[in-house]
Amino acid sequence: MARPQRYELIVFDWDGTLMDSAAAIVQAIQAASADLGLPPPSDARARHVIGLGLQDALHHAVPELPESDYPKMVERYRHHYLSSDHELTLFDGTQALIADLHARGHLLAVATGKSRKGLDRALGFTGLGKYFHATRCADECFSKPHPAMLFELMDELGVMAETSLMIGDTTHDLLMAKNAGVDGLAVSFGAHPVDQLVAESPVACIDTPAGLRAWLEVNG
């Protein structure tokens, strides 16, 4: 007999969790800052805002940016990020992991700080779009760590919090999970350092994509 599922719904963050894109996001934030004549934020500061909606991310990464210049900054960020996003790749084994979870009958979703246009573009060129039952983006929902994305996904798919799991590489993901009453699983191969992730008491902290697949085979 097949082992019963622990989690009916598995929700993934995108950047730094499924796609190896954290470095590209950092570079785009820094380049956009330089375009506007501002001192680029440090790598650590720029990495910390990954996972937030773009406006929230810029507010925290470049606090000296006047609000009137946000549209300019967003345009320059998108220019730099989109110039290379077609070169980004999924973490090793991600395609097989998502296909396997789908085949095992899990409901799969994405909760991301990306825009709807950005996520649809990524789902299209990676070929993963067909596996996900629902998705939420920062430009159509409250940004992480607000629990709205998870509440809406659970409501849309008819799943309870106790049978849902949020997987992400940032404290924003783990705090969103906590705020929604959902288990949070951390991966430390993305944006935030392991000590910050562990401090949020996830059910586990996984350090490799292969380790993520192994954990989900046993615990998913």
PDB file of C-alpha atoms in Angstrom:
ATOM      1  CA  MET A   1       0.000   0.000   0.000  1.00  0.00           C
ATOM      2  CA  ALA A   2       1.169   3.538  -0.733  1.00  0.00           C
ATOM      3  CA  ARG A   3       2.237   5.602   2.265  1.00  0.00           C
ATOM      4  CA  PRO A   4      -0.366   8.267   3.147  1.00  0.00           C
ATOM      5  CA  GLN A   5       0.647  11.822   2.293  1.00  0.00           C
ATOM      6  CA  ARG A   6       1.597  14.052   5.170  1.00  0.00           C
ATOM      7  CA  TYR A   7       1.116  17.172   3.077  1.00  0.00           C
ATOM      8  CA  GLU A   8      -1.709  17.442   0.583  1.00  0.00           C
ATOM      9  CA  LEU A   9      -0.513  20.852  -0.628  1.00  0.00           C
ATOM     10  CA  ILE A  10       3.139  21.787  -1.170  1.00  0.00           C
ATOM     11  CA  VAL A  11       3.799  25.455  -1.901  1.00  0.00           C
ATOM     12  CA  PHE A  12       7.146  26.546  -3.311  1.00  0.00           C
ATOM     13  CA  ASP A  13       8.827  29.907  -3.402  1.00  0.00           C
ATOM     14  CA  TRP A  14      10.417  30.456  -6.825  1.00  0.00           C
ATOM     15  CA  ASP A  15      13.661  32.485  -6.787  1.00  0.00           C
ATOM     16  CA  GLY A  16      16.379  30.797  -4.751  1.00  0.00           C
ATOM     17  CA  THR A  17      14.196  27.753  -4.076  1.00  0.00           C
ATOM     18  CA  LEU A  18      13.389  26.284  -7.489  1.00  0.00           C
ATOM     19  CA  MET A  19      15.454  28.595  -9.691  1.00  0.00           C
ATOM     20  CA  ASP A  20      19.094  29.528  -9.131  1.00  0.00           C
ATOM     21  CA  SER A  21      18.436  33.246  -9.516  1.00  0.00           C
ATOM     22  CA  ALA A  22      19.471  34.930  -6.255  1.00  0.00           C
ATOM     23  CA  ALA A  23      22.792  36.218  -7.633  1.00  0.00           C
ATOM     24  CA  ALA A  24      21.080  37.669 -10.719  1.00  0.00           C
ATOM     25  CA  ILE A  25      18.542  39.509  -8.550  1.00  0.00           C
ATOM     26  CA  VAL A  26      21.308  40.966  -6.379  1.00  0.00           C
ATOM     27  CA  GLN A  27      23.224  42.152  -9.447  1.00  0.00           C
ATOM     28  CA  ALA A  28      20.098  43.707 -10.981  1.00  0.00           C
ATOM     29  CA  ILE A  29      19.309  45.637  -7.781  1.00  0.00           C
ATOM     30  CA  GLN A  30      22.892  46.890  -7.577  1.00  0.00           C
ATOM     31  CA  ALA A  31      23.030  47.860 -11.255  1.00  0.00           C
ATOM     32  CA  ALA A  32      19.693  49.681 -11.045  1.00  0.00           C
ATOM     33  CA  SER A  33      20.957  51.629  -8.025  1.00  0.00           C
ATOM     34  CA  ALA A  34      24.073  52.657  -9.925  1.00  0.00           C
ATOM     35  CA  ASP A  35      21.942  53.768 -12.906  1.00  0.00           C
ATOM     36  CA  LEU A  36      20.138  56.208 -10.597  1.00  0.00           C
ATOM     37  CA  GLY A  37      23.370  57.495  -9.066  1.00  0.00           C
ATOM     38  CA  LEU A  38      22.807  55.771  -5.726  1.00  0.00           C
ATOM     39  CA  PRO A  39      25.357  53.709  -3.803  1.00  0.00           C
ATOM     40  CA  PRO A  40      24.567  50.066  -4.600  1.00  0.00           C
ATOM     41  CA  PRO A  41      23.501  48.011  -1.556  1.00  0.00           C
ATOM     42  CA  SER A  42      25.838  45.318  -0.286  1.00  0.00           C
ATOM     43  CA  ASP A  43      25.331  41.746  -1.454  1.00  0.00           C
ATOM     44  CA  ALA A  44      23.955  40.834   1.992  1.00  0.00           C
ATOM     45  CA  ARG A  45      21.458  43.704   2.021  1.00  0.00           C
ATOM     46  CA  ALA A  46      20.283  42.964  -1.513  1.00  0.00           C
ATOM     47  CA  ARG A  47      19.988  39.234  -0.815  1.00  0.00           C
ATOM     48  CA  HIS A  48      17.909  39.899   2.280  1.00  0.00           C
ATOM     49  CA  VAL A  49      15.048  41.462   0.274  1.00  0.00           C
ATOM     50  CA  ILE A  50      14.739  38.593  -2.208  1.00  0.00           C
ATOM     51  CA  GLY A  51      11.244  37.156  -1.959  1.00  0.00           C
ATOM     52  CA  LEU A  52       9.533  40.442  -1.174  1.00  0.00           C
ATOM     53  CA  GLY A  53       7.412  42.251  -3.718  1.00  0.00           C
ATOM     54  CA  LEU A  54       9.580  44.507  -5.871  1.00  0.00           C
ATOM     55  CA  GLN A  55       8.456  47.820  -4.331  1.00  0.00           C
ATOM     56  CA  ASP A  56       8.938  46.480  -0.784  1.00  0.00           C
ATOM     57  CA  ALA A  57      12.299  45.038  -1.779  1.00  0.00           C
ATOM     58  CA  LEU A  58      13.538  48.365  -3.156  1.00  0.00           C
ATOM     59  CA  HIS A  59      12.268  50.241  -0.095  1.00  0.00           C
ATOM     60  CA  HIS A  60      14.422  48.049   2.158  1.00  0.00           C
ATOM     61  CA  ALA A  61      17.417  47.542  -0.147  1.00  0.00           C
ATOM     62  CA  VAL A  62      17.743  51.198  -1.195  1.00  0.00           C
ATOM     63  CA  PRO A  63      16.140  53.204   1.646  1.00  0.00           C
ATOM     64  CA  GLU A  64      17.570  56.501   0.359  1.00  0.00           C
ATOM     65  CA  LEU A  65      15.594  56.168  -2.898  1.00  0.00           C
ATOM     66  CA  PRO A  66      12.857  58.857  -3.026  1.00  0.00           C
ATOM     67  CA  GLU A  67       9.404  57.366  -3.526  1.00  0.00           C
ATOM     68  CA  SER A  68       8.963  59.487  -6.634  1.00  0.00           C
ATOM     69  CA  ASP A  69      11.856  57.565  -8.232  1.00  0.00           C
ATOM     70  CA  TYR A  70      10.408  54.078  -7.566  1.00  0.00           C
ATOM     71  CA  PRO A  71       9.016  53.728 -11.113  1.00  0.00           C
ATOM     72  CA  LYS A  72      12.454  54.598 -12.557  1.00  0.00           C
ATOM     73  CA  MET A  73      14.163  52.108 -10.234  1.00  0.00           C
ATOM     74  CA  VAL A  74      11.683  49.369 -11.073  1.00  0.00           C
ATOM     75  CA  GLU A  75      12.225  49.980 -14.797  1.00  0.00           C
ATOM     76  CA  ARG A  76      16.013  49.797 -14.439  1.00  0.00           C
ATOM     77  CA  TYR A  77      15.815  46.685 -12.243  1.00  0.00           C
ATOM     78  CA  ARG A  78      13.610  44.916 -14.779  1.00  0.00           C
ATOM     79  CA  HIS A  79      15.902  46.011 -17.614  1.00  0.00           C
ATOM     80  CA  HIS A  80      18.930  44.418 -15.958  1.00  0.00           C
ATOM     81  CA  TYR A  81      17.143  41.304 -14.697  1.00  0.00           C
ATOM     82  CA  LEU A  82      15.307  40.558 -17.948  1.00  0.00           C
ATOM     83  CA  SER A  83      18.473  40.990 -19.995  1.00  0.00           C
ATOM     84  CA  SER A  84      19.811  37.768 -18.490  1.00  0.00           C
ATOM     85  CA  ASP A  85      16.850  35.856 -17.047  1.00  0.00           C
ATOM     86  CA  HIS A  86      16.753  33.525 -20.070  1.00  0.00           C
ATOM     87  CA  GLU A  87      20.191  32.281 -18.972  1.00  0.00           C
ATOM     88  CA  LEU A  88      18.994  31.293 -15.486  1.00  0.00           C
ATOM     89  CA  THR A  89      18.503  27.640 -14.691  1.00  0.00           C
ATOM     90  CA  LEU A  90      16.536  25.551 -12.243  1.00  0.00           C
ATOM     91  CA  PHE A  91      18.512  23.950  -9.435  1.00  0.00           C
ATOM     92  CA  ASP A  92      19.712  20.447 -10.303  1.00  0.00           C
ATOM     93  CA  GLY A  93      16.929  17.894 -10.009  1.00  0.00           C
ATOM     94  CA  THR A  94      14.109  20.448  -9.723  1.00  0.00           C
ATOM     95  CA  GLN A  95      12.313  19.331 -12.885  1.00  0.00           C
ATOM     96  CA  ALA A  96      12.311  15.711 -11.717  1.00  0.00           C
ATOM     97  CA  LEU A  97      11.281  16.683  -8.176  1.00  0.00           C
ATOM     98  CA  ILE A  98       8.234  18.671  -9.289  1.00  0.00           C
ATOM     99  CA  ALA A  99       7.193  16.023 -11.818  1.00  0.00           C
ATOM    100  CA  ASP A 100       7.496  13.317  -9.156  1.00  0.00           C
ATOM    101  CA  LEU A 101       5.467  15.222  -6.546  1.00  0.00           C
ATOM    102  CA  HIS A 102       2.788  15.860  -9.163  1.00  0.00           C
ATOM    103  CA  ALA A 103       2.709  12.181 -10.135  1.00  0.00           C
ATOM    104  CA  ARG A 104       2.358  11.223  -6.463  1.00  0.00           C
ATOM    105  CA  GLY A 105      -0.860  13.245  -6.274  1.00  0.00           C
ATOM    106  CA  HIS A 106       0.248  16.294  -4.321  1.00  0.00           C
ATOM    107  CA  LEU A 107      -1.376  19.622  -5.003  1.00  0.00           C
ATOM    108  CA  LEU A 108       1.454  21.986  -5.989  1.00  0.00           C
ATOM    109  CA  ALA A 109       1.530  25.777  -5.857  1.00  0.00           C
ATOM    110  CA  VAL A 110       3.904  28.736  -6.077  1.00  0.00           C
ATOM    111  CA  ALA A 111       3.928  31.766  -3.755  1.00  0.00           C
ATOM    112  CA  THR A 112       6.467  34.296  -4.994  1.00  0.00           C
ATOM    113  CA  GLY A 113       7.643  37.877  -4.812  1.00  0.00           C
ATOM    114  CA  LYS A 114       7.809  37.887  -8.609  1.00  0.00           C
ATOM    115  CA  SER A 115       5.248  39.743 -10.674  1.00  0.00           C
ATOM    116  CA  ARG A 116       2.566  37.762 -12.511  1.00  0.00           C
ATOM    117  CA  LYS A 117       4.249  38.542 -15.818  1.00  0.00           C
ATOM    118  CA  GLY A 118       7.625  37.432 -14.444  1.00  0.00           C
ATOM    119  CA  LEU A 119       6.340  34.170 -12.993  1.00  0.00           C
ATOM    120  CA  ASP A 120       4.383  33.259 -16.123  1.00  0.00           C
ATOM    121  CA  ARG A 121       7.520  33.911 -18.173  1.00  0.00           C
ATOM    122  CA  ALA A 122       9.582  31.654 -15.877  1.00  0.00           C
ATOM    123  CA  LEU A 123       6.946  28.900 -15.791  1.00  0.00           C
ATOM    124  CA  GLY A 124       6.854  29.002 -19.569  1.00  0.00           C
ATOM    125  CA  PHE A 125      10.546  28.776 -20.344  1.00  0.00           C
ATOM    126  CA  THR A 126      11.238  26.143 -17.666  1.00  0.00           C
ATOM    127  CA  GLY A 127       8.274  23.984 -18.675  1.00  0.00           C
ATOM    128  CA  LEU A 128       7.099  23.686 -15.060  1.00  0.00           C
ATOM    129  CA  GLY A 129       3.798  25.502 -15.553  1.00  0.00           C
ATOM    130  CA  LYS A 130       1.845  22.313 -16.291  1.00  0.00           C
ATOM    131  CA  TYR A 131       2.612  20.876 -12.849  1.00  0.00           C
ATOM    132  CA  PHE A 132       1.268  23.672 -10.641  1.00  0.00           C
ATOM    133  CA  HIS A 133      -2.391  23.790  -9.639  1.00  0.00           C
ATOM    134  CA  ALA A 134      -2.339  27.420  -8.451  1.00  0.00           C
ATOM    135  CA  THR A 135       0.070  30.352  -8.089  1.00  0.00           C
ATOM    136  CA  ARG A 136       0.179  33.714  -6.323  1.00  0.00           C
ATOM    137  CA  CYS A 137       2.433  36.694  -7.045  1.00  0.00           C
ATOM    138  CA  ALA A 138       3.349  39.840  -5.140  1.00  0.00           C
ATOM    139  CA  ASP A 139       1.561  42.176  -7.570  1.00  0.00           C
ATOM    140  CA  GLU A 140      -1.811  40.489  -6.984  1.00  0.00           C
ATOM    141  CA  CYS A 141      -1.609  39.864  -3.242  1.00  0.00           C
ATOM    142  CA  PHE A 142      -0.065  41.201  -0.045  1.00  0.00           C
ATOM    143  CA  SER A 143       3.698  40.694  -0.085  1.00  0.00           C
ATOM    144  CA  LYS A 144       5.423  38.191   2.204  1.00  0.00           C
ATOM    145  CA  PRO A 145       5.501  37.749   5.167  1.00  0.00           C
ATOM    146  CA  HIS A 146       1.768  38.549   5.124  1.00  0.00           C
ATOM    147  CA  PRO A 147      -0.110  35.197   5.007  1.00  0.00           C
ATOM    148  CA  ALA A 148      -2.549  36.218   2.251  1.00  0.00           C
ATOM    149  CA  MET A 149      -0.838  34.204  -0.504  1.00  0.00           C
ATOM    150  CA  LEU A 150      -1.099  31.001   1.499  1.00  0.00           C
ATOM    151  CA  PHE A 151      -4.637  31.718   2.680  1.00  0.00           C
ATOM    152  CA  GLU A 152      -5.753  32.298  -0.904  1.00  0.00           C
ATOM    153  CA  LEU A 153      -3.988  29.178  -2.210  1.00  0.00           C
ATOM    154  CA  MET A 154      -5.454  26.971   0.512  1.00  0.00           C
ATOM    155  CA  ASP A 155      -8.908  28.419  -0.084  1.00  0.00           C
ATOM    156  CA  GLU A 156      -8.685  27.978  -3.864  1.00  0.00           C
ATOM    157  CA  LEU A 157      -7.519  24.371  -3.577  1.00  0.00           C
ATOM    158  CA  GLY A 158      -9.691  23.406  -0.617  1.00  0.00           C
ATOM    159  CA  VAL A 159      -6.825  22.422   1.684  1.00  0.00           C
ATOM    160  CA  MET A 160      -6.395  22.936   5.421  1.00  0.00           C
ATOM    161  CA  ALA A 161      -3.330  24.588   6.971  1.00  0.00           C
ATOM    162  CA  GLU A 162      -2.347  21.415   8.842  1.00  0.00           C
ATOM    163  CA  THR A 163      -1.913  19.505   5.560  1.00  0.00           C
ATOM    164  CA  SER A 164       0.004  22.286   3.791  1.00  0.00           C
ATOM    165  CA  LEU A 165       3.760  22.942   3.557  1.00  0.00           C
ATOM    166  CA  MET A 166       5.602  26.096   2.481  1.00  0.00           C
ATOM    167  CA  ILE A 167       9.136  25.637   1.104  1.00  0.00           C
ATOM    168  CA  GLY A 168      11.414  28.651   0.752  1.00  0.00           C
ATOM    169  CA  ASP A 169      14.928  30.040   0.989  1.00  0.00           C
ATOM    170  CA  THR A 170      14.177  33.187   2.991  1.00  0.00           C
ATOM    171  CA  THR A 171      12.920  34.195   6.400  1.00  0.00           C
ATOM    172  CA  HIS A 172      10.084  35.972   4.557  1.00  0.00           C
ATOM    173  CA  ASP A 173       8.825  32.569   3.390  1.00  0.00           C
ATOM    174  CA  LEU A 174       9.094  31.028   6.846  1.00  0.00           C
ATOM    175  CA  LEU A 175       7.372  33.976   8.534  1.00  0.00           C
ATOM    176  CA  MET A 176       4.562  33.830   5.977  1.00  0.00           C
ATOM    177  CA  ALA A 177       4.139  30.136   6.779  1.00  0.00           C
ATOM    178  CA  LYS A 178       4.048  30.876  10.523  1.00  0.00           C
ATOM    179  CA  ASN A 179       1.519  33.653  10.009  1.00  0.00           C
ATOM    180  CA  ALA A 180      -0.713  31.265   8.057  1.00  0.00           C
ATOM    181  CA  GLY A 181      -0.378  28.398  10.543  1.00  0.00           C
ATOM    182  CA  VAL A 182       1.445  26.300   7.942  1.00  0.00           C
ATOM    183  CA  ASP A 183       4.624  24.237   8.364  1.00  0.00           C
ATOM    184  CA  GLY A 184       7.672  25.935   6.859  1.00  0.00           C
ATOM    185  CA  LEU A 185      10.580  24.033   5.320  1.00  0.00           C
ATOM    186  CA  ALA A 186      13.789  26.013   4.748  1.00  0.00           C
ATOM    187  CA  VAL A 187      16.374  25.524   2.010  1.00  0.00           C
ATOM    188  CA  SER A 188      19.754  27.140   2.614  1.00  0.00           C
ATOM    189  CA  PHE A 189      21.055  27.029  -0.974  1.00  0.00           C
ATOM    190  CA  GLY A 190      19.239  30.252  -1.938  1.00  0.00           C
ATOM    191  CA  ALA A 191      19.225  33.815  -0.603  1.00  0.00           C
ATOM    192  CA  HIS A 192      19.315  33.793   3.218  1.00  0.00           C
ATOM    193  CA  PRO A 193      22.034  32.301   5.439  1.00  0.00           C
ATOM    194  CA  VAL A 194      21.329  29.151   7.391  1.00  0.00           C
ATOM    195  CA  ASP A 195      21.513  30.777  10.845  1.00  0.00           C
ATOM    196  CA  GLN A 196      18.728  33.234   9.952  1.00  0.00           C
ATOM    197  CA  LEU A 197      16.588  30.424   8.552  1.00  0.00           C
ATOM    198  CA  VAL A 198      17.058  28.130  11.550  1.00  0.00           C
ATOM    199  CA  ALA A 199      16.126  30.995  13.893  1.00  0.00           C
ATOM    200  CA  GLU A 200      12.590  30.870  12.447  1.00  0.00           C
ATOM    201  CA  SER A 201      12.157  27.225  13.606  1.00  0.00           C
ATOM    202  CA  PRO A 202      11.330  25.508  10.308  1.00  0.00           C
ATOM    203  CA  VAL A 203      10.413  21.804  10.360  1.00  0.00           C
ATOM    204  CA  ALA A 204      13.852  21.254   8.786  1.00  0.00           C
ATOM    205  CA  CYS A 205      16.593  23.188   7.002  1.00  0.00           C
ATOM    206  CA  ILE A 206      17.880  21.486   3.854  1.00  0.00           C
ATOM    207  CA  ASP A 207      21.251  22.395   2.387  1.00  0.00           C
ATOM    208  CA  THR A 208      21.130  20.869  -1.117  1.00  0.00           C
ATOM    209  CA  PRO A 209      18.529  20.329  -3.857  1.00  0.00           C
ATOM    210  CA  ALA A 210      19.201  16.577  -3.608  1.00  0.00           C
ATOM    211  CA  GLY A 211      18.561  16.781   0.129  1.00  0.00           C
ATOM    212  CA  LEU A 212      15.228  18.500  -0.534  1.00  0.00           C
ATOM    213  CA  ARG A 213      14.085  15.650  -2.755  1.00  0.00           C
ATOM    214  CA  ALA A 214      15.196  13.081  -0.192  1.00  0.00           C
ATOM    215  CA  TRP A 215      13.376  14.888   2.641  1.00  0.00           C
ATOM    216  CA  LEU A 216      10.153  15.118   0.642  1.00  0.00           C
ATOM    217  CA  GLU A 217      10.315  11.437  -0.288  1.00  0.00           C
ATOM    218  CA  VAL A 218      10.251  10.565   3.411  1.00  0.00           C
ATOM    219  CA  ASN A 219       8.200  13.418   4.874  1.00  0.00           C
ATOM    220  CA  GLY A 220       6.018  14.685   2.034  1.00  0.00           C
TER     221      GLY A 220
END
